[in-house]
XYZ file of N, CA and C in Angstrom:
762
model
N -15.366 20.360 -11.559
C -14.416 18.933 -11.166
C -13.987 18.803 -12.731
N -12.419 17.851 -12.476
C -12.432 18.077 -13.767
C -12.408 16.446 -13.692
N -11.758 16.279 -14.733
C -11.635 14.492 -15.127
C -11.306 14.009 -13.834
N -11.830 13.349 -13.093
C -11.915 12.545 -11.465
C -10.302 11.062 -12.217
N -10.420 10.863 -13.060
C -8.979 10.071 -13.349
C -8.427 10.794 -13.774
N -7.952 12.009 -14.120
C -6.889 12.472 -14.963
C -6.324 12.424 -13.885
N -4.983 12.458 -13.834
C -3.881 12.958 -12.679
C -2.874 13.497 -12.636
N -3.104 14.292 -13.965
C -1.774 15.088 -15.081
C -1.835 16.462 -13.726
N 0.400 16.145 -13.554
C 0.222 17.545 -12.184
C 0.019 16.520 -11.156
N -0.148 15.687 -10.833
C 0.463 15.099 -9.113
C 0.813 14.743 -9.356
N 1.395 14.557 -8.086
C 2.491 13.944 -7.458
C 2.867 12.161 -7.058
N 2.750 11.767 -7.336
C 2.610 9.624 -5.986
C 3.548 9.422 -5.670
N 3.821 8.792 -4.711
C 4.878 7.913 -4.344
C 4.511 6.764 -3.515
N 5.608 6.176 -4.327
C 4.454 4.302 -4.291
C 5.803 3.602 -4.126
N 5.356 2.960 -2.264
C 6.257 2.276 -2.064
C 6.044 0.701 -2.470
N 7.070 0.090 -2.310
C 6.684 -1.795 -2.817
C 6.535 -1.585 -4.076
N 7.102 -0.934 -4.870
C 6.629 -0.778 -5.894
C 7.319 -1.592 -7.235
N 8.210 -2.850 -6.417
C 8.995 -3.442 -7.417
C 8.600 -4.596 -8.217
N 6.467 -5.079 -7.388
C 6.639 -5.619 -8.055
C 4.721 -5.983 -6.929
N 4.405 -6.757 -8.007
C 2.513 -6.851 -7.458
C 1.718 -5.709 -7.387
N 1.154 -5.448 -5.970
C 0.322 -4.257 -6.006
C 0.880 -2.772 -6.813
N 2.232 -3.009 -5.942
C 2.957 -1.290 -6.147
C 3.097 -1.235 -7.248
N 2.956 -2.207 -8.198
C 3.912 -2.236 -10.115
C 3.099 -1.775 -10.445
N 1.937 -2.615 -10.296
C 0.373 -2.026 -11.133
C -0.010 -0.928 -10.799
N 0.016 -0.220 -9.669
C -0.828 1.250 -8.772
C 0.333 2.566 -9.683
N 1.398 1.698 -9.704
C 2.409 2.491 -9.905
C 2.495 3.122 -12.076
N 2.406 1.732 -12.285
C 1.357 1.706 -13.919
C 0.036 2.280 -14.430
N -0.584 2.494 -13.545
C -1.929 2.799 -13.318
C -2.119 4.944 -13.022
N -0.848 4.907 -12.326
C -0.953 6.400 -12.101
C -0.125 7.090 -12.798
N 0.975 6.297 -13.717
C 2.061 6.506 -14.722
C 0.373 6.574 -16.193
N 0.002 6.128 -16.265
C -0.851 5.749 -17.628
C -1.641 7.290 -17.190
N -1.811 7.751 -16.788
C -3.801 8.818 -16.351
C -2.773 10.184 -15.662
N -1.024 10.015 -16.729
C -0.828 11.272 -16.164
C 0.073 12.097 -15.222
N 0.614 11.295 -13.849
C 0.846 11.481 -13.264
C 2.719 11.528 -12.949
N 2.896 12.426 -12.242
C 4.499 12.120 -12.440
C 4.531 11.067 -11.068
N 5.516 9.836 -10.682
C 5.359 8.393 -10.211
C 6.012 8.143 -9.509
N 7.534 8.290 -8.290
C 8.469 7.854 -7.461
C 7.853 6.611 -6.979
N 8.578 5.211 -7.572
C 8.474 4.351 -7.040
C 9.642 3.720 -6.472
N 9.414 3.557 -5.093
C 10.144 2.847 -3.821
C 10.133 1.721 -3.954
N 11.362 1.201 -3.877
C 11.642 -0.575 -3.428
C 12.723 -0.126 -2.709
N 13.160 -1.668 -1.972
C 13.947 -2.151 -1.567
C 15.075 -3.165 -2.334
N 14.075 -3.565 -3.320
C 14.544 -3.855 -4.322
C 14.645 -3.256 -5.535
N 16.176 -3.296 -5.622
C 16.726 -2.061 -7.024
C 16.352 -2.409 -8.160
N 16.476 -3.941 -8.903
C 16.555 -3.951 -10.371
C 15.096 -3.860 -10.618
N 14.647 -4.624 -9.821
C 12.300 -4.708 -9.834
C 12.191 -3.863 -9.906
N 12.193 -2.453 -9.531
C 11.432 -1.325 -9.119
C 11.869 -0.574 -10.018
N 13.431 -0.657 -10.606
C 13.639 0.065 -11.667
C 13.201 -0.335 -13.251
N 12.293 -2.340 -12.956
C 12.022 -2.268 -14.085
C 10.236 -1.617 -14.071
N 9.720 -1.673 -12.449
C 8.874 -1.161 -12.773
C 8.690 0.351 -13.426
N 9.767 1.261 -13.535
C 10.020 3.015 -13.464
C 10.077 2.570 -15.019
N 10.907 1.392 -15.631
C 11.042 0.780 -17.285
C 9.511 1.456 -17.513
N 9.078 0.054 -17.181
C 7.001 0.025 -17.926
C 6.524 0.883 -17.501
N 6.686 2.436 -16.462
C 5.212 2.775 -15.889
C 6.128 3.761 -17.324
N 6.875 4.048 -17.959
C 7.749 5.424 -18.769
C 8.088 6.800 -18.300
N 8.176 7.951 -19.011
C 8.994 8.720 -17.925
C 9.595 9.100 -17.630
N 7.963 8.849 -17.341
C 6.470 10.338 -15.946
C 6.647 9.013 -14.761
N 7.977 8.554 -14.740
C 8.163 7.774 -13.321
C 9.679 7.601 -13.203
N 10.237 7.331 -12.147
C 11.494 7.112 -11.621
C 11.545 6.262 -10.313
N 12.654 5.536 -10.211
C 12.873 4.329 -9.161
C 13.866 4.768 -8.231
N 13.392 4.606 -7.326
C 14.321 5.075 -6.105
C 14.194 3.999 -5.210
N 15.546 3.487 -4.506
C 15.748 3.000 -3.700
C 15.235 3.367 -2.438
N 14.838 2.692 -1.653
C 14.452 2.955 -0.567
C 13.747 2.096 0.622
N 14.705 1.958 2.365
C 14.182 1.574 2.797
C 13.306 1.852 4.667
N 11.779 1.845 3.444
C 10.956 3.031 4.815
C 11.269 2.838 5.872
N 11.710 1.616 6.416
C 11.826 1.291 7.698
C 13.074 1.997 8.598
N 13.760 2.994 7.589
C 15.338 3.090 8.131
C 14.381 4.831 8.093
N 14.494 5.406 9.234
C 13.771 6.777 9.067
C 14.585 8.023 8.929
N 15.560 7.790 8.963
C 16.709 8.918 8.187
C 17.000 8.977 6.986
N 16.502 7.522 6.000
C 16.593 7.005 4.515
C 15.808 8.056 3.834
N 14.504 8.163 5.078
C 13.316 8.508 4.535
C 12.831 9.753 4.609
N 13.971 10.417 5.722
C 13.172 12.325 5.800
C 14.777 12.585 4.869
N 15.183 11.966 4.886
C 16.548 12.555 3.303
C 15.808 12.553 2.459
N 14.952 11.529 1.678
C 14.425 11.366 0.155
C 13.203 12.894 0.347
N 12.395 12.824 1.263
C 11.108 14.343 1.370
C 12.591 15.485 1.639
N 13.137 15.738 1.573
C 13.990 16.343 2.190
C 14.548 16.987 0.552
N 14.807 16.101 -0.131
C 15.700 16.707 -1.492
C 14.007 16.340 -2.510
N 12.898 15.852 -2.025
C 12.079 16.267 -2.847
C 11.548 17.503 -2.950
N 11.111 17.999 -1.090
C 10.982 18.955 -1.148
C 11.689 20.195 -1.494
N 13.176 20.061 -2.195
C 14.193 21.138 -1.580
C 14.299 21.464 -3.489
N 13.775 19.926 -4.511
C 13.514 20.362 -5.452
C 12.558 21.021 -6.162
N 11.454 20.840 -5.502
C 9.908 21.624 -5.693
C 9.730 20.374 -6.006
N 9.384 19.011 -6.086
C 8.834 17.636 -6.526
C 8.128 16.967 -5.418
N 7.931 18.212 -4.477
C 6.790 17.271 -3.389
C 5.810 17.309 -3.358
N 5.649 15.664 -2.700
C 4.139 15.462 -3.028
C 3.650 15.439 -2.628
N 2.107 14.477 -3.263
C 0.395 15.147 -2.804
C -0.083 13.932 -2.793
N 0.530 12.912 -3.062
C -0.329 11.810 -3.301
C 0.371 10.499 -2.703
N 0.272 9.990 -1.574
C 1.449 9.035 -1.474
C 0.587 8.034 -0.832
N 0.970 6.617 -1.610
C 1.085 4.758 -1.309
C 1.800 4.580 -0.832
N 1.315 3.770 1.106
C 2.133 3.206 1.290
C 1.427 1.494 1.289
N 2.532 1.001 0.216
C 1.701 -0.349 -0.144
C 2.983 -1.208 0.063
N 4.032 -0.857 0.425
C 4.537 -1.780 1.105
C 4.462 -2.162 2.361
N 5.007 -3.934 2.617
C 4.659 -4.534 3.131
C 5.204 -6.468 3.253
N 4.430 -7.627 4.055
C 4.955 -8.644 3.452
C 5.741 -9.521 4.833
N 5.817 -10.832 4.235
C 5.635 -11.203 6.134
C 7.032 -11.275 5.330
N 7.731 -10.607 4.692
C 9.204 -10.753 4.803
C 10.262 -12.166 5.024
N 9.560 -12.833 4.111
C 10.082 -14.328 4.501
C 9.870 -15.623 5.123
N 8.863 -14.979 5.979
C 8.720 -16.418 7.043
C 7.872 -16.589 6.749
N 7.129 -17.476 8.180
C 6.062 -18.701 8.073
C 5.300 -18.432 9.276
N 4.640 -18.986 9.610
C 3.574 -19.302 10.505
C 3.747 -20.333 11.718
N 4.283 -19.849 12.685
C 4.958 -20.684 13.821
C 4.337 -20.494 15.181
N 4.987 -21.340 16.058
C 3.820 -21.030 17.490
C 4.330 -19.966 18.142
N 3.103 -19.516 18.913
C 3.531 -17.553 19.540
C 5.370 -17.742 20.889
N 4.607 -19.013 20.965
C 6.318 -19.004 21.909
C 7.877 -19.152 21.030
N 7.713 -19.073 19.569
C 8.872 -20.323 19.012
C 8.792 -18.932 18.597
N 8.219 -17.261 18.390
C 8.488 -16.114 17.865
C 9.590 -15.751 18.444
N 10.417 -14.860 17.128
C 11.913 -14.039 18.144
C 11.272 -12.909 18.447
N 11.590 -11.930 19.086
C 11.345 -10.622 19.160
C 11.952 -9.581 17.766
N 12.877 -10.626 16.747
C 13.616 -10.016 15.547
C 12.482 -9.851 14.828
N 11.916 -11.367 14.720
C 10.516 -11.878 14.040
C 10.203 -10.772 14.190
N 9.269 -10.492 14.456
C 8.105 -9.469 14.536
C 8.254 -8.493 14.753
N 9.058 -7.617 14.859
C 9.297 -6.396 15.099
C 10.143 -6.479 13.395
N 10.259 -7.455 12.585
C 10.732 -7.266 10.705
C 9.555 -6.527 9.697
N 8.415 -7.528 10.479
C 7.102 -7.241 9.874
C 6.593 -6.465 10.372
N 6.671 -5.666 11.824
C 6.042 -4.781 12.409
C 6.431 -3.594 11.792
N 7.838 -3.335 11.090
C 8.796 -2.578 10.984
C 8.037 -1.991 9.021
N 8.363 -2.913 8.335
C 7.533 -3.255 7.081
C 6.362 -2.190 7.167
N 5.571 -3.286 7.313
C 3.793 -3.269 7.411
C 3.024 -1.931 8.214
N 4.090 -1.061 9.568
C 3.350 -0.236 9.999
C 4.295 0.631 10.301
N 5.425 0.806 10.869
C 6.122 1.610 11.553
C 6.525 2.300 9.626
N 6.678 1.483 8.403
C 6.769 2.162 7.345
C 6.155 3.147 7.024
N 4.908 2.865 7.382
C 4.051 3.590 6.854
C 3.774 4.822 7.534
N 4.177 4.660 8.825
C 4.182 6.254 10.007
C 5.431 6.815 9.427
N 6.163 6.430 9.138
C 7.216 7.143 8.912
C 7.043 7.803 7.421
N 6.534 7.264 6.002
C 6.512 8.074 5.082
C 5.254 8.930 5.296
N 3.787 8.767 6.401
C 2.992 9.940 6.585
C 3.778 10.910 7.403
N 4.371 11.137 8.075
C 5.041 12.427 8.912
C 5.946 12.883 8.086
N 6.739 12.500 7.493
C 7.359 13.026 6.649
C 6.998 13.256 4.995
N 5.260 12.686 4.787
C 5.335 13.575 3.432
C 4.282 14.180 3.853
N 3.542 14.542 4.996
C 2.635 15.668 5.800
C 3.063 17.176 5.869
N 4.251 17.464 5.459
C 4.754 19.110 5.376
C 3.890 20.175 4.712
N 4.635 19.028 3.099
C 3.721 19.887 2.599
C 2.417 19.429 1.698
N 2.330 18.530 2.057
C 0.693 18.528 2.620
C -0.092 20.057 2.893
N 0.750 19.852 3.924
C -0.150 20.756 4.901
C -0.115 22.566 4.700
N 0.590 22.265 3.972
C 1.522 23.833 2.712
C 0.440 24.080 2.359
N -0.098 22.691 1.150
C -0.722 22.873 -0.056
C -1.640 23.047 0.497
N -2.189 22.433 1.420
C -3.937 22.690 1.553
C -4.071 21.498 0.235
N -3.381 20.533 1.055
C -3.942 18.854 -0.245
C -3.697 18.031 -0.242
N -4.009 16.872 0.523
C -2.945 15.178 0.050
C -3.876 14.319 0.139
N -3.826 13.579 -0.021
C -4.101 11.937 -0.427
C -3.296 10.824 0.356
N -3.324 10.357 0.918
C -2.233 9.171 1.850
C -3.492 8.169 1.710
N -3.269 7.127 0.608
C -3.709 5.117 1.024
C -2.850 4.911 1.251
N -3.418 4.080 2.433
C -2.684 2.486 3.003
C -3.049 1.204 2.506
N -2.038 0.403 2.004
C -2.367 -1.187 1.327
C -2.459 -2.164 2.643
N -4.094 -2.559 3.351
C -3.469 -3.527 5.085
C -3.902 -4.693 3.965
N -3.998 -4.884 4.624
C -5.012 -5.942 4.231
C -6.115 -7.141 4.993
N -6.764 -7.992 4.502
C -7.711 -9.134 5.479
C -7.836 -9.152 6.341
N -6.270 -9.259 6.659
C -5.767 -9.973 7.914
C -5.739 -8.701 9.017
N -5.537 -7.237 8.266
C -6.135 -6.345 9.528
C -7.822 -6.097 9.984
N -8.367 -7.607 9.483
C -9.739 -7.429 9.890
C -10.696 -8.114 10.307
N -9.337 -9.221 9.512
C -10.107 -11.126 10.393
C -8.870 -11.266 11.251
N -7.935 -12.676 10.632
C -7.229 -13.295 10.967
C -6.114 -13.351 9.530
N -4.681 -13.701 9.704
C -4.175 -13.622 8.234
C -3.907 -15.251 8.042
N -4.184 -15.577 7.317
C -4.126 -16.704 6.452
C -2.804 -17.142 6.159
N -1.615 -16.566 6.786
C -0.386 -17.259 6.743
C -0.159 -17.731 8.575
N -0.870 -17.402 9.213
C -0.768 -17.599 10.968
C 0.209 -16.569 11.356
N 1.199 -15.388 10.590
C 1.996 -15.131 11.210
C 1.100 -13.581 12.731
N 1.644 -14.116 13.345
C 0.831 -12.647 14.682
C 1.576 -11.833 14.482
N 2.265 -11.342 13.807
C 2.922 -9.787 13.656
C 2.473 -9.593 12.284
N 2.230 -10.459 11.406
C 1.420 -9.573 10.235
C -0.455 -9.266 10.651
N -0.493 -9.993 10.961
C -2.207 -9.849 11.759
C -1.913 -8.567 12.807
N -1.279 -8.367 13.627
C -1.237 -7.401 14.616
C -1.067 -5.988 13.415
N 0.041 -6.090 13.167
C 0.645 -4.992 11.534
C -0.252 -3.878 10.918
N -1.470 -5.088 10.473
C -2.109 -4.927 9.450
C -3.026 -4.442 10.383
N -3.520 -4.157 11.315
C -4.603 -4.604 12.351
C -3.979 -2.746 12.376
N -2.993 -2.791 12.815
C -2.538 -1.486 13.708
C -2.677 -0.631 12.761
N -1.990 -0.440 11.240
C -2.585 0.232 10.256
C -3.892 0.935 10.007
N -4.963 -0.136 9.819
C -6.289 -0.182 9.610
C -6.680 1.522 10.931
N -5.761 1.143 12.192
C -6.343 1.798 13.316
C -5.584 3.529 13.566
N -3.754 3.085 12.155
C -3.412 4.627 11.973
C -4.187 5.112 10.603
N -4.442 4.639 10.146
C -5.631 5.152 8.861
C -5.861 5.958 9.844
N -6.824 5.568 10.485
C -8.981 6.380 11.244
C -8.389 7.791 11.893
N -6.840 7.194 12.775
C -6.456 8.569 13.093
C -5.913 9.656 12.946
N -5.419 9.288 11.164
C -4.898 10.604 11.199
C -5.630 10.891 9.742
N -6.733 10.472 9.814
C -8.171 10.623 9.153
C -8.588 11.895 9.505
N -8.361 11.733 11.097
C -9.110 12.739 11.893
C -8.236 14.251 12.098
N -6.755 13.911 12.216
C -6.130 14.862 12.450
C -5.544 15.558 11.248
N -5.759 15.331 9.863
C -4.974 15.355 9.060
C -5.986 16.721 8.172
N -7.406 15.261 8.915
C -9.071 16.493 8.294
C -8.977 17.961 7.545
N -8.555 18.539 8.859
C -8.311 20.394 9.000
C -7.800 20.670 7.321
N -6.782 20.289 6.853
C -5.476 20.296 5.743
C -5.757 20.185 4.544
N -7.167 19.545 4.174
C -8.149 18.839 3.310
C -7.062 17.942 2.634
N -5.898 16.855 4.003
C -5.721 15.578 3.330
C -6.423 15.003 3.493
N -6.898 13.540 2.720
C -7.578 12.766 2.687
C -5.860 11.145 3.346
N -7.567 10.082 3.772
C -6.134 9.161 4.619
C -7.151 7.787 4.866
N -7.157 7.395 3.473
C -8.319 5.457 3.715
C -7.256 4.905 2.978
N -8.264 3.446 2.948
C -7.660 2.021 3.395
C -8.029 1.124 2.310
N -7.241 0.714 2.057
C -7.552 -0.246 0.730
C -7.451 -1.824 1.683
N -8.390 -3.078 1.435
C -7.528 -3.727 2.178
C -7.972 -5.740 0.778
N -6.375 -5.239 0.151
C -6.939 -7.050 -0.292
C -7.318 -7.760 0.176
N -8.203 -9.244 -0.313
C -8.482 -10.110 -0.120
C -6.873 -10.825 -0.636
N -7.196 -12.461 -0.550
C -6.023 -12.594 -1.779
C -5.917 -12.866 -2.483
N -4.804 -12.467 -3.238
C -4.628 -12.368 -4.861
C -2.836 -12.662 -5.077
N -3.057 -13.228 -5.707
C -0.876 -14.178 -6.371
C -0.945 -13.185 -7.375
N -0.076 -12.482 -6.409
C 0.714 -10.870 -6.685
C 1.833 -10.861 -6.832
N 2.772 -12.160 -6.023
C 3.685 -11.855 -5.970
C 4.797 -13.345 -5.311
N 6.100 -13.490 -5.673
C 6.659 -15.119 -4.858
C 5.694 -15.670 -3.873
N 6.085 -14.742 -2.782
C 5.203 -14.675 -1.658
C 4.137 -15.673 -1.431
N 2.869 -14.290 -2.258
C 1.482 -15.327 -2.601
C 1.411 -16.553 -3.404
N 2.190 -16.598 -4.224
C 2.767 -17.863 -4.640
C 3.092 -19.134 -3.621
N 3.708 -18.111 -3.068
C 4.279 -19.637 -2.301
C 3.137 -20.533 -1.526
N 2.091 -19.939 -1.285
C 1.649 -19.424 0.035
C 0.337 -20.084 -1.101
N -0.243 -20.137 -1.999
C -1.017 -20.524 -3.465
C -0.662 -21.801 -2.867
N 0.106 -22.219 -3.423
C 1.010 -23.551 -3.594
C 1.113 -24.367 -2.500
N 1.248 -24.521 -1.762
C 1.360 -24.733 -0.068
C -0.172 -24.639 0.312
N -1.476 -24.507 -0.087
C -2.189 -24.647 0.436
C -3.136 -26.035 -0.504
N -2.413 -26.352 -1.526
C -2.842 -27.424 -2.274
C -4.254 -26.927 -3.254
N -5.119 -28.103 -3.749
C -5.598 -28.157 -4.760
C -7.743 -27.563 -3.697
N -6.842 -28.444 -2.476
C -8.595 -28.696 -2.253
C -8.640 -27.015 -1.185
N -7.599 -26.751 -0.343
C -7.430 -25.597 -0.106
C -7.832 -24.337 -0.919
N -6.646 -24.231 -2.023
C -6.599 -23.330 -3.416
C -9.018 -23.468 -3.803
N -9.736 -24.824 -3.864
C -10.884 -25.226 -3.809
C -12.141 -24.109 -2.962
N -11.491 -24.376 -1.733
C -12.368 -24.505 -0.107
C -11.503 -22.867 -0.656
N -10.925 -21.621 -1.299
C -10.223 -20.479 -0.181
C -11.334 -19.792 -1.597
N -11.268 -20.498 -3.137
C -12.341 -19.469 -4.144
C -13.809 -19.832 -3.551
N -13.789 -20.867 -2.684
C -15.712 -21.074 -2.948
C -16.357 -19.681 -1.806
N -15.080 -19.847 -1.052
C -15.600 -19.030 0.402
C -15.713 -16.870 -0.375
N -15.245 -16.978 -1.979
C -14.899 -15.949 -2.779
C -16.357 -16.139 -2.759
N -17.576 -14.666 -2.684
C -19.008 -14.321 -3.108
C -18.886 -14.806 -5.040
N -18.036 -14.071 -5.379
C -17.740 -14.302 -7.265
C -16.578 -15.562 -7.571
N -16.271 -16.036 -6.266
C -15.941 -17.291 -6.912
C -14.521 -17.316 -7.767
N -13.856 -16.346 -7.301
C -12.481 -16.495 -8.487
C -11.693 -14.934 -7.869
N -9.992 -15.891 -8.053
C -9.698 -14.285 -7.496
C -9.076 -13.118 -8.315
N -9.369 -12.154 -7.295
C -8.778 -11.083 -7.892
C -6.857 -10.559 -8.850
N -6.615 -9.559 -9.399
C -5.252 -9.244 -9.617
C -5.368 -7.802 -9.208
N -3.556 -7.926 -9.732
C -3.224 -6.645 -8.436
C -3.871 -5.591 -9.461
N -4.297 -4.837 -10.876
C -5.115 -4.142 -11.280
C -5.763 -3.890 -10.850
N -7.432 -5.320 -9.926
C -8.426 -4.902 -8.910
C -7.797 -3.850 -7.459
N -6.916 -3.873 -6.858
C -6.100 -2.532 -5.522
C -5.993 -1.684 -6.980
N -4.769 -1.696 -8.018
C -5.090 -0.385 -8.069
C -5.427 0.514 -8.751
N -6.653 0.441 -8.855
C -8.420 0.834 -9.087
C -8.823 1.246 -8.035
N -9.186 0.822 -6.548
C -9.472 1.353 -5.892
C -8.580 2.543 -5.345
N -6.999 2.543 -5.517
C -6.341 3.354 -4.886
C -6.243 4.512 -6.007
N -7.207 4.398 -6.929
C -7.257 5.729 -7.610
C -8.438 5.949 -7.509
N -9.473 5.089 -6.741
C -10.967 5.933 -6.277
C -10.439 6.963 -5.452
N -9.466 6.418 -4.416
C -9.428 6.780 -3.227
C -8.492 8.279 -3.457
N -7.611 7.966 -4.127
C -7.012 9.657 -4.944
C -7.553 10.922 -6.271
N -9.014 10.523 -6.147
C -9.440 11.063 -7.331
C -10.405 11.756 -6.383
N -10.768 12.808 -7.455
C -11.915 14.100 -7.420
C -12.974 13.289 -6.528
N -13.533 12.506 -7.402
C -14.421 11.270 -6.364
C -14.626 11.009 -5.491
N -13.156 11.121 -4.777
C -13.384 10.336 -2.434
C -12.951 12.638 -1.833
N -13.394 13.290 -2.266
C -12.920 14.390 -1.074
C -13.756 14.521 -0.573
N -15.277 13.325 -0.344
C -15.459 14.483 1.133
C -15.043 12.722 1.449
N -14.564 11.494 1.196
C -13.872 10.729 1.855
C -12.743 10.041 2.500
N -13.332 10.123 3.446
C -11.262 9.701 4.645
C -11.983 9.007 5.614
N -10.922 8.202 6.426
C -11.084 7.708 7.537
C -11.290 6.023 7.106
N -11.392 5.514 5.410
C -12.033 4.366 5.153
C -11.268 3.203 4.967
N -12.178 2.089 5.306
C -11.312 1.117 4.667
C -12.458 0.149 4.142
N -11.628 0.231 2.631
C -12.388 -0.304 1.656
C -12.438 -1.950 1.479
N -13.168 -3.202 1.733
C -12.377 -4.105 1.269
C -12.010 -4.677 -0.115
N -11.169 -5.235 -1.117
C -11.113 -5.139 -1.737
C -11.512 -7.122 -2.024
N -12.156 -7.899 -1.947
C -11.697 -9.195 -1.875
C -12.361 -10.319 -2.423
N -13.581 -9.419 -3.612
C -14.301 -10.343 -4.158
C -15.882 -10.757 -3.823
N -15.808 -10.286 -2.171
C -16.672 -10.770 -1.459
C -16.904 -11.426 -0.741
N -16.820 -11.658 0.974
C -16.522 -12.398 1.814
C -18.172 -12.257 3.193
């Protein structure tokens, strides 16, 4: 077994790489020798990520809910001999929404969140697997949330549902793709202040809400984006060669 955290020669694609978890994941792989494609809909920020990662990383503008755009990107990569062996479906979030009563939620609001948190992971995985099957090797790591295992702190029905759906997709694909030596695993982060959206959540809690949140964590502190990146590295590494269909909660202990 080679050095399990040396990813030299590996080709990794990270979605939602403009900030937060995605940026930390892209940097972690780049620092360990991988060639990284950082994708996001926020062009300036994802270009900043690529610059931070260095010459082994390129930025690509991509809407993961656009099936045609996803297919075009993978067709291009495969044609150029740059097929992806490691896919990190990190893009997600609440797309600027706040919790509201069920009867007030519009279909468009529901669909927007499902698209970025579940449909995008499906489309990206679907586009990536042909090359992985051909090479009889692949790693797909989905980033869900504690909201997919419990309830969402945001109170947003679509977010909890989409993240739970992504966990179901993880387990299903693990069984379907296992015969081709493709593993599919999931990291479920707890609450981490990693982007403007989570900063707003944190501020909205107030001092007492913040204290209560931390008190419910076994380690009595919040994590950082790098904690999520480290879990992703494990699933992508040789140490996880016989690990698939698993959900790893990275939440400080509940």
